Each structure stands twice: as C-alpha cells, then as structure tokens.
Amino acid sequence: MGQIVLQLALDTIQQMKETYRSAEKAAPPGAVFSAKTPGCSITAYKSGKVLFQGKNPEKEADKWGSAPAGPKPGVKEHKHPGPKGPAGPKPSVNDHRYAPAPALFTSSHIGSDEAGTGDFFGPITVASVYVDQSQFALLKELGVKDSKLLKDDAIQRIAKDLMHVELPYSLLVMRNEKYNQLQQRGWSQGKMKTMLHHHAIQKLLAKLAPTKPEGILIDQFQLPATYIKHLATEGERLQQNAYFMTKAESHSLAVAAASIISRASFIKEMDKLSKQAGFTIPKGASAAVDQAAGRLIRTHGRQALPVFTKMHFANSVKAEKYV
C-alpha cells in the first residue's frame, strides 16, 4: 500500500471536498473531510496536509499536485521533479521566481483561469484575457471580479459586456470525449489544464502581436515546477514573464475577467448538455449529480457517460445505485 502527503491551499481542499462529496466517509478528528475512491483513501486536514493512501495513490494525488508536505515515517513523499535541459532547472518549493510583483496588477497584462475542473458533468474551459491598464476603470464599472463571488446570471451578463468592449481573449474548451481519452492515456487533470492554459496564452499572444504584455499571470493550480514539467513532456516551454499565484482572480482584473469568461463558457456548455439530455444537468459533484447520472444512464444508456461526464470521478460508481 502506498502513501502520499501533499500540502495544499485551503481553497484547493474545499474544491476537493466538493469533487469527492459523493465518495465521502466519516472523517477523523481534525480532518476537513475524508473520502474513499477505487484504490485510494483521501483525508484532508485543517493544517492543509492531505493524505492519499491505497494501491494507487498517485492517480488521485496527481490531480491536485501542489507543494509537498514534509515526509512522515513510513510515508512516501510525492515529489514533483522539475524539467531538465532547455526548459530550465527545477524551482524549489520556496522558489519565488514565479511569484508576480505587485506592480503587475496595475500594468497591462494577460490573465488566465479555468472552470469546470471539479464538475463531474461538462467540459473544462480555459480563458486567457489581455487587459490594458487604460481599461481597468471600465472593467471595475462592469462589475468584473472573482467569478466565485458572482451568480451565474451576473457572470453571463458581464461576459457579454466584455465581448462588447472587444477585450482581447482566447478561449479553449476541452469536452468530455477528449478529456476521457487523455485520462485513459495517463494524462492527469493537472497536465490537461497546463496544456489548455499554455495554448490559450499562445493563441492570445499571437492575436496581440506586435503588442507585448507586461506579464502573464496564471491562476495557480499546481507547483510552477509541475506546470513546467508537463510542458516539457510535450516539447513546450513556459512563456517569458509568466507568473503563478493562488487566488489570482482576487488581485488581477485580467485573471478575474478570464475567470468570468471561462465560467460563462462552462455554463453555456452545461446548458447544451441539459438540452441534449432532456433534463437539467446539475453542476458540481454532489449526490444530486449522482442521481442525474443515474437518470442519464436510464434514459440514454451507459454509452452516454463519456460524452457528458469525466468518467474517472467517483460519481460514475455512485450513479449505479440510481440506475
């Protein structure tokens, strides 16, 4: 039996709790939650440490890869080797080379964020947005802020307003068929998000040329070293002046705009799936999602799951009791 311990941000742990809600089990004292998936038990603690334990803990741990916690006796430390060769050396856990300077938030820069990663139904959407410093006042007037603080109708309204002001952006959508294909090939969700962010930024930079942003800020979902490693496996390199920050949408209007555009796209895709299914498809990964998945199987057959869902989520198993 293998064991891996990660040190994760509390907002990431909350996202994990939602993702594994349908697989939750009784949590030990001091734990935020505990869950059981095929081949792995997961326990997250208030300290930010998350224990993955089972026959194949790497499969689940790689979805949430972040700064590893110190090793415990008998516990395997989950290391994230940095890229070698032209992609650059491995940054240490305390390496601040990829942290943005405060001046970036008031300069003309690109922000990149994603939506749909913790949802059983629906795709992953990634948006990269360029905001010129002269547009900051306008974006604030339009109500641009972290999409997590906005309701879906407000997100859709603001996203439409952003289209009208012709804000330069690039949007990529990874639908479930592609997601499941890559997952079966051994890609972690972290690698999928890495490549989506990278290509969205590349497309936006091409649109902007010859204009060059002062910097690029990516809402951090894993260690920069892990992000760079994923790029290297596909023969790509991190763009110049690219930085990472957790909760970046709370500090950067460009990342906030990207969070709104990516979320609006996700909502639109979910509406399409609901029409295709013939009933409303719920967001998230709750028990209500399990019930909807069971209904989907009853009405459209199990062959519909790869089109509608992220198959490796525990919801796939939980749905069976509603069939």
mmCIF file of C-alpha atoms in Angstrom:
data_model
loop_
_atom_site.group_PDB
_atom_site.id
_atom_site.type_symbol
_atom_site.label_atom_id
_atom_site.label_comp_id
_atom_site.label_asym_id
_atom_site.label_seq_id
_atom_site.Cartn_x
_atom_site.Cartn_y
_atom_site.Cartn_z
ATOM 1 C CA MET A 1 0.000 0.000 0.000
ATOM 2 C CA GLY A 2 1.390 3.390 -0.989
ATOM 3 C CA GLN A 3 1.021 6.701 0.832
ATOM 4 C CA ILE A 4 1.477 10.260 -0.398
ATOM 5 C CA VAL A 5 1.192 13.502 1.564
ATOM 6 C CA LEU A 6 0.604 16.854 -0.145
ATOM 7 C CA GLN A 7 0.468 20.334 1.370
ATOM 8 C CA LEU A 8 -2.424 22.148 -0.339
ATOM 9 C CA ALA A 9 -4.103 25.529 -0.070
ATOM 10 C CA LEU A 10 -7.369 25.509 1.880
ATOM 11 C CA ASP A 11 -9.349 26.697 -1.163
ATOM 12 C CA THR A 12 -7.994 23.689 -3.079
ATOM 13 C CA ILE A 13 -9.086 21.429 -0.238
ATOM 14 C CA GLN A 14 -12.580 22.903 -0.405
ATOM 15 C CA GLN A 15 -12.639 22.166 -4.148
ATOM 16 C CA MET A 16 -11.510 18.618 -3.381
ATOM 17 C CA LYS A 17 -14.272 18.240 -0.798
ATOM 18 C CA GLU A 18 -16.856 19.190 -3.417
ATOM 19 C CA THR A 19 -15.295 16.912 -6.017
ATOM 20 C CA TYR A 20 -15.290 13.902 -3.689
ATOM 21 C CA ARG A 21 -18.575 14.698 -1.945
ATOM 22 C CA SER A 22 -20.265 11.613 -3.340
ATOM 23 C CA ALA A 23 -17.388 9.449 -2.064
ATOM 24 C CA GLU A 24 -17.165 10.963 1.425
ATOM 25 C CA LYS A 25 -16.832 8.804 4.526
ATOM 26 C CA ALA A 26 -16.594 9.545 8.239
ATOM 27 C CA ALA A 27 -13.632 11.875 8.831
ATOM 28 C CA PRO A 28 -11.205 11.520 11.754
ATOM 29 C CA PRO A 29 -10.825 14.339 14.346
ATOM 30 C CA GLY A 30 -9.119 17.418 12.909
ATOM 31 C CA ALA A 31 -9.920 16.498 9.314
ATOM 32 C CA VAL A 32 -11.801 18.689 6.844
ATOM 33 C CA PHE A 33 -13.101 15.643 5.010
ATOM 34 C CA SER A 34 -12.304 12.033 4.175
ATOM 35 C CA ALA A 35 -13.236 10.141 1.014
ATOM 36 C CA LYS A 36 -12.816 6.690 -0.486
ATOM 37 C CA THR A 37 -12.310 6.152 -4.215
ATOM 38 C CA PRO A 38 -11.453 2.908 -6.019
ATOM 39 C CA GLY A 39 -7.857 2.227 -4.998
ATOM 40 C CA CYS A 40 -7.351 5.256 -2.754
ATOM 41 C CA SER A 41 -8.457 6.777 0.554
ATOM 42 C CA ILE A 42 -8.127 10.557 0.880
ATOM 43 C CA THR A 43 -8.066 12.541 4.115
ATOM 44 C CA ALA A 44 -7.592 16.327 4.207
ATOM 45 C CA TYR A 45 -6.644 18.105 7.440
ATOM 46 C CA LYS A 46 -7.147 21.684 8.620
ATOM 47 C CA SER A 47 -3.373 22.147 8.505
ATOM 48 C CA GLY A 48 -3.544 21.844 4.705
ATOM 49 C CA LYS A 49 -1.982 18.399 4.627
ATOM 50 C CA VAL A 50 -3.777 15.804 2.508
ATOM 51 C CA LEU A 51 -3.050 12.082 2.830
ATOM 52 C CA PHE A 52 -3.581 9.804 -0.172
ATOM 53 C CA GLN A 53 -3.363 6.128 0.771
ATOM 54 C CA GLY A 54 -4.049 2.932 -1.167
ATOM 55 C CA LYS A 55 -2.915 0.734 -4.032
ATOM 56 C CA ASN A 56 -2.587 3.651 -6.454
ATOM 57 C CA PRO A 57 -2.444 6.971 -4.551
ATOM 58 C CA GLU A 58 -0.538 8.693 -7.373
ATOM 59 C CA LYS A 59 -3.629 8.642 -9.604
ATOM 60 C CA GLU A 60 -5.575 10.887 -7.233
ATOM 61 C CA ALA A 61 -2.637 12.892 -5.882
ATOM 62 C CA ASP A 62 -1.542 13.949 -9.380
ATOM 63 C CA LYS A 63 -4.902 15.662 -9.906
ATOM 64 C CA TRP A 64 -4.129 18.071 -7.072
ATOM 65 C CA GLY A 65 -0.325 18.249 -7.210
ATOM 66 C CA SER A 66 0.999 21.137 -5.129
ATOM 67 C CA ALA A 67 3.729 21.836 -2.610
ATOM 68 C CA PRO A 68 4.561 18.527 -0.947
ATOM 69 C CA ALA A 69 4.426 18.324 2.823
ATOM 70 C CA GLY A 70 7.406 17.025 4.748
ATOM 71 C CA PRO A 71 7.682 13.239 4.799
ATOM 72 C CA LYS A 72 6.375 11.254 7.754
ATOM 73 C CA PRO A 73 7.804 7.973 8.977
ATOM 74 C CA GLY A 74 6.636 5.260 6.605
ATOM 75 C CA VAL A 75 5.050 7.785 4.252
ATOM 76 C CA LYS A 76 6.260 8.205 0.704
ATOM 77 C CA GLU A 77 6.858 11.827 -0.234
ATOM 78 C CA HIS A 78 5.236 12.740 -3.545
ATOM 79 C CA LYS A 79 7.934 14.626 -5.440
ATOM 80 C CA HIS A 80 7.401 16.788 -8.488
ATOM 81 C CA PRO A 81 10.652 16.744 -10.480
ATOM 82 C CA GLY A 82 11.316 19.872 -12.448
ATOM 83 C CA PRO A 83 12.106 19.936 -16.141
ATOM 84 C CA LYS A 84 15.601 19.268 -17.384
ATOM 85 C CA GLY A 85 17.542 20.730 -20.241
ATOM 86 C CA PRO A 86 16.191 23.737 -22.187
ATOM 87 C CA ALA A 87 13.035 24.038 -20.067
ATOM 88 C CA GLY A 88 15.160 25.142 -17.105
ATOM 89 C CA PRO A 89 16.102 23.848 -13.648
ATOM 90 C CA LYS A 90 13.663 22.689 -11.016
ATOM 91 C CA PRO A 91 12.490 25.520 -8.743
ATOM 92 C CA SER A 92 12.454 24.596 -5.059
ATOM 93 C CA VAL A 93 9.241 24.668 -3.029
ATOM 94 C CA ASN A 94 10.248 28.124 -1.702
ATOM 95 C CA ASP A 95 11.369 29.465 -5.080
ATOM 96 C CA HIS A 96 9.734 32.841 -5.636
ATOM 97 C CA ARG A 97 10.868 33.346 -9.223
ATOM 98 C CA TYR A 98 7.344 32.691 -10.470
ATOM 99 C CA ALA A 99 5.546 34.942 -7.976
ATOM 100 C CA PRO A 100 4.301 38.199 -9.565
ATOM 101 C CA ALA A 101 5.476 41.587 -8.337
ATOM 102 C CA PRO A 102 2.595 43.790 -7.093
ATOM 103 C CA ALA A 103 3.274 46.194 -9.976
ATOM 104 C CA LEU A 104 1.952 43.590 -12.406
ATOM 105 C CA PHE A 105 -1.604 44.056 -11.132
ATOM 106 C CA THR A 106 -1.655 47.697 -12.281
ATOM 107 C CA SER A 107 0.090 47.093 -15.601
ATOM 108 C CA SER A 108 -1.179 45.839 -18.964
ATOM 109 C CA HIS A 109 -1.065 42.056 -18.633
ATOM 110 C CA ILE A 110 -2.617 38.695 -19.533
ATOM 111 C CA GLY A 111 -4.606 36.699 -17.007
ATOM 112 C CA SER A 112 -5.522 33.030 -17.404
ATOM 113 C CA ASP A 113 -8.088 30.972 -15.480
ATOM 114 C CA GLU A 114 -10.283 27.885 -15.909
ATOM 115 C CA ALA A 115 -13.685 26.459 -14.973
ATOM 116 C CA GLY A 116 -15.290 23.033 -14.777
ATOM 117 C CA THR A 117 -12.400 21.109 -13.247
ATOM 118 C CA GLY A 118 -14.326 19.942 -10.182
ATOM 119 C CA ASP A 119 -17.563 19.189 -12.030
ATOM 120 C CA PHE A 120 -18.500 15.624 -12.968
ATOM 121 C CA PHE A 121 -20.614 16.797 -15.890
ATOM 122 C CA GLY A 122 -19.321 19.162 -18.525
ATOM 123 C CA PRO A 123 -16.006 20.234 -20.022
ATOM 124 C CA ILE A 124 -13.002 22.154 -18.796
ATOM 125 C CA THR A 125 -12.940 25.695 -20.158
ATOM 126 C CA VAL A 126 -9.854 27.914 -20.075
ATOM 127 C CA ALA A 127 -9.757 31.611 -20.933
ATOM 128 C CA SER A 128 -6.763 33.906 -21.305
ATOM 129 C CA VAL A 129 -7.543 37.630 -21.347
ATOM 130 C CA TYR A 130 -5.429 40.713 -22.047
ATOM 131 C CA VAL A 131 -6.350 43.878 -20.179
ATOM 132 C CA ASP A 132 -4.688 47.180 -20.957
ATOM 133 C CA GLN A 133 -4.206 49.356 -17.891
ATOM 134 C CA SER A 134 -6.388 52.013 -19.531
ATOM 135 C CA GLN A 135 -9.331 49.549 -19.282
ATOM 136 C CA PHE A 136 -9.149 48.907 -15.545
ATOM 137 C CA ALA A 137 -11.732 51.542 -14.587
ATOM 138 C CA LEU A 138 -14.159 50.262 -17.220
ATOM 139 C CA LEU A 139 -13.831 46.649 -16.088
ATOM 140 C CA LYS A 140 -14.488 47.662 -12.483
ATOM 141 C CA GLU A 141 -17.560 49.584 -13.642
ATOM 142 C CA LEU A 142 -18.795 46.476 -15.464
ATOM 143 C CA GLY A 143 -18.519 44.517 -12.227
ATOM 144 C CA VAL A 144 -15.515 42.362 -13.078
ATOM 145 C CA LYS A 145 -14.298 40.405 -10.053
ATOM 146 C CA ASP A 146 -13.683 36.816 -8.987
ATOM 147 C CA SER A 147 -16.410 34.738 -10.681
ATOM 148 C CA LYS A 148 -16.798 32.681 -7.476
ATOM 149 C CA LEU A 149 -18.376 35.784 -5.929
ATOM 150 C CA LEU A 150 -20.938 36.123 -8.735
ATOM 151 C CA LYS A 151 -24.116 34.239 -9.566
ATOM 152 C CA ASP A 152 -24.444 32.571 -12.960
ATOM 153 C CA ASP A 153 -26.762 35.221 -14.415
ATOM 154 C CA ALA A 154 -24.328 38.000 -13.428
ATOM 155 C CA ILE A 155 -21.417 36.046 -14.905
ATOM 156 C CA GLN A 156 -23.221 35.681 -18.227
ATOM 157 C CA ARG A 157 -24.194 39.358 -18.283
ATOM 158 C CA ILE A 158 -20.678 40.586 -17.515
ATOM 159 C CA ALA A 159 -19.143 38.176 -20.030
ATOM 160 C CA LYS A 160 -21.451 39.582 -22.716
ATOM 161 C CA ASP A 161 -20.412 43.127 -21.741
ATOM 162 C CA LEU A 162 -16.756 42.127 -22.053
ATOM 163 C CA MET A 163 -17.424 40.950 -25.607
ATOM 164 C CA HIS A 164 -18.896 44.364 -26.437
ATOM 165 C CA VAL A 165 -15.792 46.222 -25.245
ATOM 166 C CA GLU A 166 -13.731 43.929 -27.504
ATOM 167 C CA LEU A 167 -11.446 42.706 -24.763
ATOM 168 C CA PRO A 168 -8.746 40.538 -26.418
ATOM 169 C CA TYR A 169 -9.083 36.957 -25.238
ATOM 170 C CA SER A 170 -8.617 33.309 -26.181
ATOM 171 C CA LEU A 171 -10.987 30.573 -25.055
ATOM 172 C CA LEU A 172 -10.414 26.813 -25.217
ATOM 173 C CA VAL A 173 -12.949 24.101 -24.367
ATOM 174 C CA MET A 174 -11.945 20.511 -23.635
ATOM 175 C CA ARG A 175 -15.133 18.482 -23.948
ATOM 176 C CA ASN A 176 -15.632 15.216 -22.141
ATOM 177 C CA GLU A 177 -14.819 12.880 -25.027
ATOM 178 C CA LYS A 178 -11.330 14.383 -25.343
ATOM 179 C CA TYR A 179 -10.902 14.605 -21.572
ATOM 180 C CA ASN A 180 -11.668 10.921 -21.108
ATOM 181 C CA GLN A 181 -9.405 9.909 -23.998
ATOM 182 C CA LEU A 182 -6.459 11.792 -22.481
ATOM 183 C CA GLN A 183 -7.213 10.485 -18.992
ATOM 184 C CA GLN A 184 -7.129 6.914 -20.316
ATOM 185 C CA ARG A 185 -3.759 7.682 -21.933
ATOM 186 C CA GLY A 186 -2.393 8.562 -18.493
ATOM 187 C CA TRP A 187 -2.774 12.325 -18.517
ATOM 188 C CA SER A 188 -3.601 13.807 -15.120
ATOM 189 C CA GLN A 189 -6.107 16.628 -14.925
ATOM 190 C CA GLY A 190 -3.192 18.869 -13.963
ATOM 191 C CA LYS A 191 -1.446 18.162 -17.266
ATOM 192 C CA MET A 192 -4.651 18.789 -19.210
ATOM 193 C CA LYS A 193 -5.103 22.160 -17.523
ATOM 194 C CA THR A 194 -1.451 23.018 -18.113
ATOM 195 C CA MET A 195 -1.674 22.437 -21.841
ATOM 196 C CA LEU A 196 -5.005 24.258 -22.116
ATOM 197 C CA HIS A 197 -3.596 27.327 -20.353
ATOM 198 C CA HIS A 198 -0.430 27.193 -22.435
ATOM 199 C CA HIS A 199 -2.207 27.020 -25.781
ATOM 200 C CA ALA A 200 -4.793 29.647 -24.805
ATOM 201 C CA ILE A 201 -1.968 32.031 -23.868
ATOM 202 C CA GLN A 202 -0.083 31.231 -27.082
ATOM 203 C CA LYS A 203 -3.161 31.990 -29.174
ATOM 204 C CA LEU A 204 -3.730 35.263 -27.352
ATOM 205 C CA LEU A 205 -0.104 36.345 -27.743
ATOM 206 C CA ALA A 206 -0.422 35.711 -31.492
ATOM 207 C CA LYS A 207 -3.563 37.881 -31.595
ATOM 208 C CA LEU A 208 -1.831 40.690 -29.714
ATOM 209 C CA ALA A 209 1.394 40.759 -31.758
ATOM 210 C CA PRO A 210 3.287 43.030 -32.004
ATOM 211 C CA THR A 211 1.871 44.307 -28.682
ATOM 212 C CA LYS A 212 3.597 42.599 -25.767
ATOM 213 C CA PRO A 213 2.009 42.358 -22.319
ATOM 214 C CA GLU A 214 3.963 43.401 -19.242
ATOM 215 C CA GLY A 215 3.460 39.912 -17.908
ATOM 216 C CA ILE A 216 1.290 36.801 -17.850
ATOM 217 C CA LEU A 217 -0.458 35.704 -14.665
ATOM 218 C CA ILE A 218 -1.843 32.171 -14.366
ATOM 219 C CA ASP A 219 -4.194 31.269 -11.538
ATOM 220 C CA GLN A 220 -2.049 28.650 -9.802
ATOM 221 C CA PHE A 221 -3.453 25.128 -9.563
ATOM 222 C CA GLN A 222 -0.153 23.274 -9.062
ATOM 223 C CA LEU A 223 3.519 23.963 -8.448
ATOM 224 C CA PRO A 224 5.187 26.006 -11.198
ATOM 225 C CA ALA A 225 7.764 23.196 -11.405
ATOM 226 C CA THR A 226 4.995 20.694 -12.151
ATOM 227 C CA TYR A 227 3.455 23.009 -14.742
ATOM 228 C CA ILE A 228 6.844 23.403 -16.454
ATOM 229 C CA LYS A 229 7.426 19.640 -16.305
ATOM 230 C CA HIS A 230 4.112 18.995 -18.060
ATOM 231 C CA LEU A 231 5.057 21.486 -20.783
ATOM 232 C CA ALA A 232 8.424 19.798 -21.265
ATOM 233 C CA THR A 233 6.790 16.387 -21.827
ATOM 234 C CA GLU A 234 5.001 17.931 -24.824
ATOM 235 C CA GLY A 235 8.042 19.803 -26.134
ATOM 236 C CA GLU A 236 6.808 23.200 -24.915
ATOM 237 C CA ARG A 237 8.314 25.897 -22.691
ATOM 238 C CA LEU A 238 6.860 28.441 -20.309
ATOM 239 C CA GLN A 239 6.334 31.853 -21.890
ATOM 240 C CA GLN A 240 8.554 34.746 -20.853
ATOM 241 C CA ASN A 241 7.346 36.867 -17.938
ATOM 242 C CA ALA A 242 4.826 34.216 -16.873
ATOM 243 C CA TYR A 243 3.897 34.086 -13.197
ATOM 244 C CA PHE A 244 1.698 31.982 -10.925
ATOM 245 C CA MET A 245 -0.472 32.947 -7.967
ATOM 246 C CA THR A 246 -3.213 31.226 -5.987
ATOM 247 C CA LYS A 247 -6.471 33.200 -5.831
ATOM 248 C CA ALA A 248 -5.041 35.445 -8.540
ATOM 249 C CA GLU A 249 -8.554 36.497 -9.573
ATOM 250 C CA SER A 250 -8.798 38.420 -6.290
ATOM 251 C CA HIS A 251 -5.799 40.565 -7.225
ATOM 252 C CA SER A 252 -5.725 40.776 -11.019
ATOM 253 C CA LEU A 253 -8.543 42.201 -13.154
ATOM 254 C CA ALA A 254 -7.181 40.228 -16.106
ATOM 255 C CA VAL A 255 -7.450 36.925 -14.227
ATOM 256 C CA ALA A 256 -10.879 37.949 -12.884
ATOM 257 C CA ALA A 257 -12.038 38.650 -16.455
ATOM 258 C CA ALA A 258 -10.635 35.270 -17.520
ATOM 259 C CA SER A 259 -12.486 33.553 -14.678
ATOM 260 C CA ILE A 260 -15.755 35.170 -15.821
ATOM 261 C CA ILE A 261 -15.297 34.293 -19.497
ATOM 262 C CA SER A 262 -14.285 30.696 -18.738
ATOM 263 C CA ARG A 263 -17.189 30.278 -16.310
ATOM 264 C CA ALA A 264 -19.686 31.780 -18.765
ATOM 265 C CA SER A 265 -18.475 29.328 -21.396
ATOM 266 C CA PHE A 266 -18.834 26.439 -18.945
ATOM 267 C CA ILE A 267 -22.405 27.489 -18.130
ATOM 268 C CA LYS A 268 -23.196 27.637 -21.852
ATOM 269 C CA GLU A 269 -21.770 24.152 -22.381
ATOM 270 C CA MET A 270 -23.795 22.811 -19.454
ATOM 271 C CA ASP A 271 -26.958 24.286 -20.956
ATOM 272 C CA LYS A 272 -26.177 22.444 -24.193
ATOM 273 C CA LEU A 273 -25.725 19.174 -22.318
ATOM 274 C CA SER A 274 -29.025 19.710 -20.484
ATOM 275 C CA LYS A 275 -30.844 20.139 -23.788
ATOM 276 C CA GLN A 276 -29.107 17.062 -25.159
ATOM 277 C CA ALA A 277 -30.031 15.024 -22.071
ATOM 278 C CA GLY A 278 -33.613 16.263 -21.953
ATOM 279 C CA PHE A 279 -33.350 17.407 -18.322
ATOM 280 C CA THR A 280 -31.317 19.865 -16.270
ATOM 281 C CA ILE A 281 -27.773 18.689 -15.646
ATOM 282 C CA PRO A 282 -26.520 19.864 -12.214
ATOM 283 C CA LYS A 283 -23.092 21.338 -11.620
ATOM 284 C CA GLY A 284 -20.542 20.109 -9.117
ATOM 285 C CA ALA A 285 -20.056 16.547 -7.863
ATOM 286 C CA SER A 286 -22.765 16.153 -5.210
ATOM 287 C CA ALA A 287 -25.350 13.444 -4.546
ATOM 288 C CA ALA A 288 -27.717 15.327 -6.860
ATOM 289 C CA VAL A 289 -25.126 14.808 -9.591
ATOM 290 C CA ASP A 290 -25.083 11.066 -8.868
ATOM 291 C CA GLN A 291 -28.861 10.968 -9.279
ATOM 292 C CA ALA A 292 -28.664 12.890 -12.564
ATOM 293 C CA ALA A 293 -26.002 10.478 -13.827
ATOM 294 C CA GLY A 294 -28.258 7.546 -12.939
ATOM 295 C CA ARG A 295 -31.100 9.184 -14.839
ATOM 296 C CA LEU A 296 -28.803 9.751 -17.805
ATOM 297 C CA ILE A 297 -27.908 6.046 -17.851
ATOM 298 C CA ARG A 298 -31.575 5.049 -17.630
ATOM 299 C CA THR A 299 -32.630 7.310 -20.493
ATOM 300 C CA HIS A 300 -29.594 7.281 -22.808
ATOM 301 C CA GLY A 301 -27.552 4.236 -21.759
ATOM 302 C CA ARG A 302 -24.084 3.970 -20.248
ATOM 303 C CA GLN A 303 -22.551 4.883 -23.602
ATOM 304 C CA ALA A 304 -23.664 8.470 -22.916
ATOM 305 C CA LEU A 305 -21.395 8.876 -19.882
ATOM 306 C CA PRO A 306 -18.137 9.573 -21.792
ATOM 307 C CA VAL A 307 -19.932 12.339 -23.725
ATOM 308 C CA PHE A 308 -21.412 14.001 -20.638
ATOM 309 C CA THR A 309 -19.005 13.265 -17.791
ATOM 310 C CA LYS A 310 -15.445 12.953 -16.521
ATOM 311 C CA MET A 311 -15.500 9.194 -16.218
ATOM 312 C CA HIS A 312 -12.795 8.744 -13.574
ATOM 313 C CA PHE A 313 -14.736 10.741 -10.961
ATOM 314 C CA ALA A 314 -16.201 8.655 -8.155
ATOM 315 C CA ASN A 315 -19.673 9.788 -9.301
ATOM 316 C CA SER A 316 -19.506 7.180 -12.073
ATOM 317 C CA VAL A 317 -19.647 4.435 -9.468
ATOM 318 C CA LYS A 318 -22.143 6.221 -7.196
ATOM 319 C CA ALA A 319 -24.544 6.706 -10.121
ATOM 320 C CA GLU A 320 -25.142 2.960 -10.356
ATOM 321 C CA LYS A 321 -27.432 2.891 -7.322
ATOM 322 C CA TYR A 322 -29.801 5.266 -9.166
ATOM 323 C CA VAL A 323 -30.000 3.220 -12.353
#
